[in-house]
PDB file of C-alpha atoms in Angstrom:
ATOM      1  CA  MET A 274    -231.479  30.515  54.738  1.00  0.00           C
ATOM      2  CA  ALA A 275    -228.530  31.929  52.786  1.00  0.00           C
ATOM      3  CA  GLY A 276    -228.482  35.437  51.401  1.00  0.00           C
ATOM      4  CA  PHE A 277    -227.743  36.649  47.882  1.00  0.00           C
ATOM      5  CA  LEU A 278    -226.984  39.859  45.995  1.00  0.00           C
ATOM      6  CA  THR A 279    -229.000  41.289  43.111  1.00  0.00           C
ATOM      7  CA  THR A 280    -228.863  44.597  41.226  1.00  0.00           C
ATOM      8  CA  HIS A 281    -231.028  46.481  38.647  1.00  0.00           C
ATOM      9  CA  VAL A 282    -230.124  49.452  36.436  1.00  0.00           C
ATOM     10  CA  LEU A 283    -232.750  51.954  35.407  1.00  0.00           C
ATOM     11  CA  ASP A 284    -231.967  54.624  32.776  1.00  0.00           C
ATOM     12  CA  THR A 285    -233.834  57.578  34.353  1.00  0.00           C
ATOM     13  CA  ALA A 286    -233.122  59.918  31.399  1.00  0.00           C
ATOM     14  CA  ARG A 287    -234.870  57.579  28.953  1.00  0.00           C
ATOM     15  CA  GLY A 288    -237.450  56.202  31.377  1.00  0.00           C
ATOM     16  CA  ARG A 289    -236.571  52.526  30.798  1.00  0.00           C
ATOM     17  CA  PRO A 290    -234.378  49.680  31.985  1.00  0.00           C
ATOM     18  CA  ALA A 291    -230.666  49.931  31.095  1.00  0.00           C
ATOM     19  CA  ALA A 292    -230.164  46.839  28.933  1.00  0.00           C
ATOM     20  CA  GLY A 293    -226.732  45.747  27.941  1.00  0.00           C
ATOM     21  CA  LEU A 294    -224.780  47.436  30.779  1.00  0.00           C
ATOM     22  CA  ARG A 295    -221.719  45.620  32.037  1.00  0.00           C
ATOM     23  CA  ILE A 296    -221.331  45.148  35.788  1.00  0.00           C
ATOM     24  CA  THR A 297    -218.327  43.805  37.676  1.00  0.00           C
ATOM     25  CA  LEU A 298    -218.557  42.689  41.336  1.00  0.00           C
ATOM     26  CA  TYR A 299    -215.459  42.860  43.640  1.00  0.00           C
ATOM     27  CA  ARG A 300    -214.908  41.863  47.218  1.00  0.00           C
ATOM     28  CA  ILE A 301    -212.642  44.197  49.119  1.00  0.00           C
ATOM     29  CA  GLU A 302    -209.931  42.326  51.003  1.00  0.00           C
ATOM     30  CA  ASP A 303    -207.141  44.192  52.808  1.00  0.00           C
ATOM     31  CA  GLY A 304    -207.882  47.248  50.752  1.00  0.00           C
ATOM     32  CA  ALA A 305    -207.626  45.472  47.409  1.00  0.00           C
ATOM     33  CA  ARG A 306    -210.418  44.661  44.967  1.00  0.00           C
ATOM     34  CA  VAL A 307    -210.755  40.944  44.273  1.00  0.00           C
ATOM     35  CA  PRO A 308    -212.985  40.269  41.222  1.00  0.00           C
ATOM     36  CA  LEU A 309    -215.795  37.825  41.877  1.00  0.00           C
ATOM     37  CA  ALA A 310    -218.293  38.074  39.020  1.00  0.00           C
ATOM     38  CA  GLU A 311    -219.150  39.910  35.808  1.00  0.00           C
ATOM     39  CA  ALA A 312    -222.544  40.244  34.192  1.00  0.00           C
ATOM     40  CA  VAL A 313    -224.502  42.226  31.581  1.00  0.00           C
ATOM     41  CA  THR A 314    -227.965  43.479  32.216  1.00  0.00           C
ATOM     42  CA  ASN A 315    -230.809  41.966  30.269  1.00  0.00           C
ATOM     43  CA  ALA A 316    -233.802  43.739  28.651  1.00  0.00           C
ATOM     44  CA  ASP A 317    -235.273  44.417  32.088  1.00  0.00           C
ATOM     45  CA  GLY A 318    -232.019  46.064  33.362  1.00  0.00           C
ATOM     46  CA  ARG A 319    -231.340  43.111  35.666  1.00  0.00           C
ATOM     47  CA  THR A 320    -228.847  40.275  35.636  1.00  0.00           C
ATOM     48  CA  ASP A 321    -230.210  36.914  34.708  1.00  0.00           C
ATOM     49  CA  ALA A 322    -229.199  35.439  38.041  1.00  0.00           C
ATOM     50  CA  PRO A 323    -228.065  36.901  41.276  1.00  0.00           C
ATOM     51  CA  ILE A 324    -224.654  38.546  40.772  1.00  0.00           C
ATOM     52  CA  LEU A 325    -223.548  36.938  44.053  1.00  0.00           C
ATOM     53  CA  PRO A 326    -225.498  33.735  44.633  1.00  0.00           C
ATOM     54  CA  SER A 327    -226.193  32.184  48.038  1.00  0.00           C
ATOM     55  CA  GLY A 328    -223.329  29.655  47.756  1.00  0.00           C
ATOM     56  CA  GLN A 329    -220.825  32.481  47.508  1.00  0.00           C
ATOM     57  CA  PHE A 330    -222.544  35.044  49.805  1.00  0.00           C
ATOM     58  CA  ALA A 331    -220.625  36.147  52.857  1.00  0.00           C
ATOM     59  CA  THR A 332    -220.372  39.185  55.092  1.00  0.00           C
ATOM     60  CA  GLY A 333    -217.848  41.825  54.091  1.00  0.00           C
ATOM     61  CA  VAL A 334    -217.217  44.809  51.940  1.00  0.00           C
ATOM     62  CA  TYR A 335    -218.054  44.669  48.215  1.00  0.00           C
ATOM     63  CA  GLU A 336    -218.064  46.932  45.198  1.00  0.00           C
ATOM     64  CA  LEU A 337    -220.245  46.897  42.181  1.00  0.00           C
ATOM     65  CA  GLU A 338    -218.629  48.689  39.181  1.00  0.00           C
ATOM     66  CA  PHE A 339    -221.045  49.731  36.481  1.00  0.00           C
ATOM     67  CA  ALA A 340    -219.727  50.471  33.013  1.00  0.00           C
ATOM     68  CA  ALA A 341    -221.996  53.484  32.672  1.00  0.00           C
ATOM     69  CA  GLY A 342    -219.904  55.265  30.003  1.00  0.00           C
ATOM     70  CA  ASP A 343    -219.991  52.392  27.593  1.00  0.00           C
ATOM     71  CA  TYR A 344    -223.784  52.147  28.051  1.00  0.00           C
ATOM     72  CA  LEU A 345    -224.272  55.885  27.623  1.00  0.00           C
ATOM     73  CA  ARG A 346    -222.174  56.003  24.470  1.00  0.00           C
ATOM     74  CA  ALA A 347    -224.045  52.994  23.013  1.00  0.00           C
ATOM     75  CA  THR A 348    -227.427  54.604  23.644  1.00  0.00           C
ATOM     76  CA  GLY A 349    -226.382  57.993  22.117  1.00  0.00           C
ATOM     77  CA  GLN A 350    -226.276  59.760  25.536  1.00  0.00           C
ATOM     78  CA  GLY A 351    -222.515  60.066  25.703  1.00  0.00           C
ATOM     79  CA  GLY A 352    -221.931  63.675  24.838  1.00  0.00           C
ATOM     80  CA  ALA A 353    -218.529  65.297  24.748  1.00  0.00           C
ATOM     81  CA  GLU A 354    -215.467  63.360  25.869  1.00  0.00           C
ATOM     82  CA  PRO A 355    -214.512  62.852  28.523  1.00  0.00           C
ATOM     83  CA  LEU A 356    -217.920  61.900  29.849  1.00  0.00           C
ATOM     84  CA  PHE A 357    -219.079  63.249  33.157  1.00  0.00           C
ATOM     85  CA  LEU A 358    -219.831  59.653  34.275  1.00  0.00           C
ATOM     86  CA  ASP A 359    -217.872  56.802  32.947  1.00  0.00           C
ATOM     87  CA  THR A 360    -217.294  54.111  35.596  1.00  0.00           C
ATOM     88  CA  VAL A 361    -219.688  54.210  38.499  1.00  0.00           C
ATOM     89  CA  PRO A 362    -218.441  52.304  41.616  1.00  0.00           C
ATOM     90  CA  ILE A 363    -220.727  51.547  44.488  1.00  0.00           C
ATOM     91  CA  ARG A 364    -218.964  50.193  47.610  1.00  0.00           C
ATOM     92  CA  PHE A 365    -221.230  48.729  50.315  1.00  0.00           C
ATOM     93  CA  GLY A 366    -221.122  46.372  53.272  1.00  0.00           C
ATOM     94  CA  ILE A 367    -222.970  43.107  53.775  1.00  0.00           C
ATOM     95  CA  SER A 368    -223.440  42.484  57.516  1.00  0.00           C
ATOM     96  CA  ASP A 369    -226.134  39.786  57.435  1.00  0.00           C
ATOM     97  CA  ALA A 370    -225.207  36.641  55.439  1.00  0.00           C
ATOM     98  CA  ALA A 371    -228.820  35.411  55.577  1.00  0.00           C
ATOM     99  CA  SER A 372    -230.426  38.383  53.867  1.00  0.00           C
ATOM    100  CA  HIS A 373    -231.198  39.365  50.324  1.00  0.00           C
ATOM    101  CA  TYR A 374    -229.226  42.515  49.393  1.00  0.00           C
ATOM    102  CA  HIS A 375    -230.464  44.441  46.362  1.00  0.00           C
ATOM    103  CA  VAL A 376    -228.332  47.359  45.196  1.00  0.00           C
ATOM    104  CA  PRO A 377    -229.992  49.136  42.268  1.00  0.00           C
ATOM    105  CA  LEU A 378    -228.580  51.988  40.140  1.00  0.00           C
ATOM    106  CA  LEU A 379    -230.665  54.855  38.822  1.00  0.00           C
ATOM    107  CA  LEU A 380    -228.553  56.312  35.973  1.00  0.00           C
ATOM    108  CA  ALA A 381    -228.565  59.418  33.826  1.00  0.00           C
ATOM    109  CA  PRO A 382    -225.775  61.040  31.784  1.00  0.00           C
ATOM    110  CA  HIS A 383    -225.023  63.546  34.556  1.00  0.00           C
ATOM    111  CA  GLY A 384    -226.060  61.839  37.770  1.00  0.00           C
ATOM    112  CA  PHE A 385    -226.813  58.566  39.510  1.00  0.00           C
ATOM    113  CA  SER A 386    -228.503  57.311  42.666  1.00  0.00           C
ATOM    114  CA  THR A 387    -228.550  54.131  44.645  1.00  0.00           C
ATOM    115  CA  TYR A 388    -230.155  52.680  47.755  1.00  0.00           C
ATOM    116  CA  ARG A 389    -230.611  49.323  49.473  1.00  0.00           C
ATOM    117  CA  GLY A 390    -233.679  47.853  47.796  1.00  0.00           C
ATOM    118  CA  SER A 391    -235.740  44.833  48.605  1.00  0.00           C
TER     119      SER A 391
END
């Protein structure tokens, strides 16, 4: 069985999924970020397909970059510039190429949280 990577963004300030948020996935190679995929969250705050499907899934270090500032501005939560949160990067490792990795983001204008979900 091959693994895959999914993500989910919840707007904790508004108590709903974060629809329309742009996400970019990078693989970290020799300290450099190599872009792999870009997606926008749907009405449920998820991408329509795994952001890293099983055919491309491999062990290594990755980074999900969430365009939080664009989302917060679009939803009227931006506040004064510069925003406290603009781009939210989450760097994580994949050590088991046969597993499902789920990296959600819980987002608010002044804070965020993540964890390895299921």
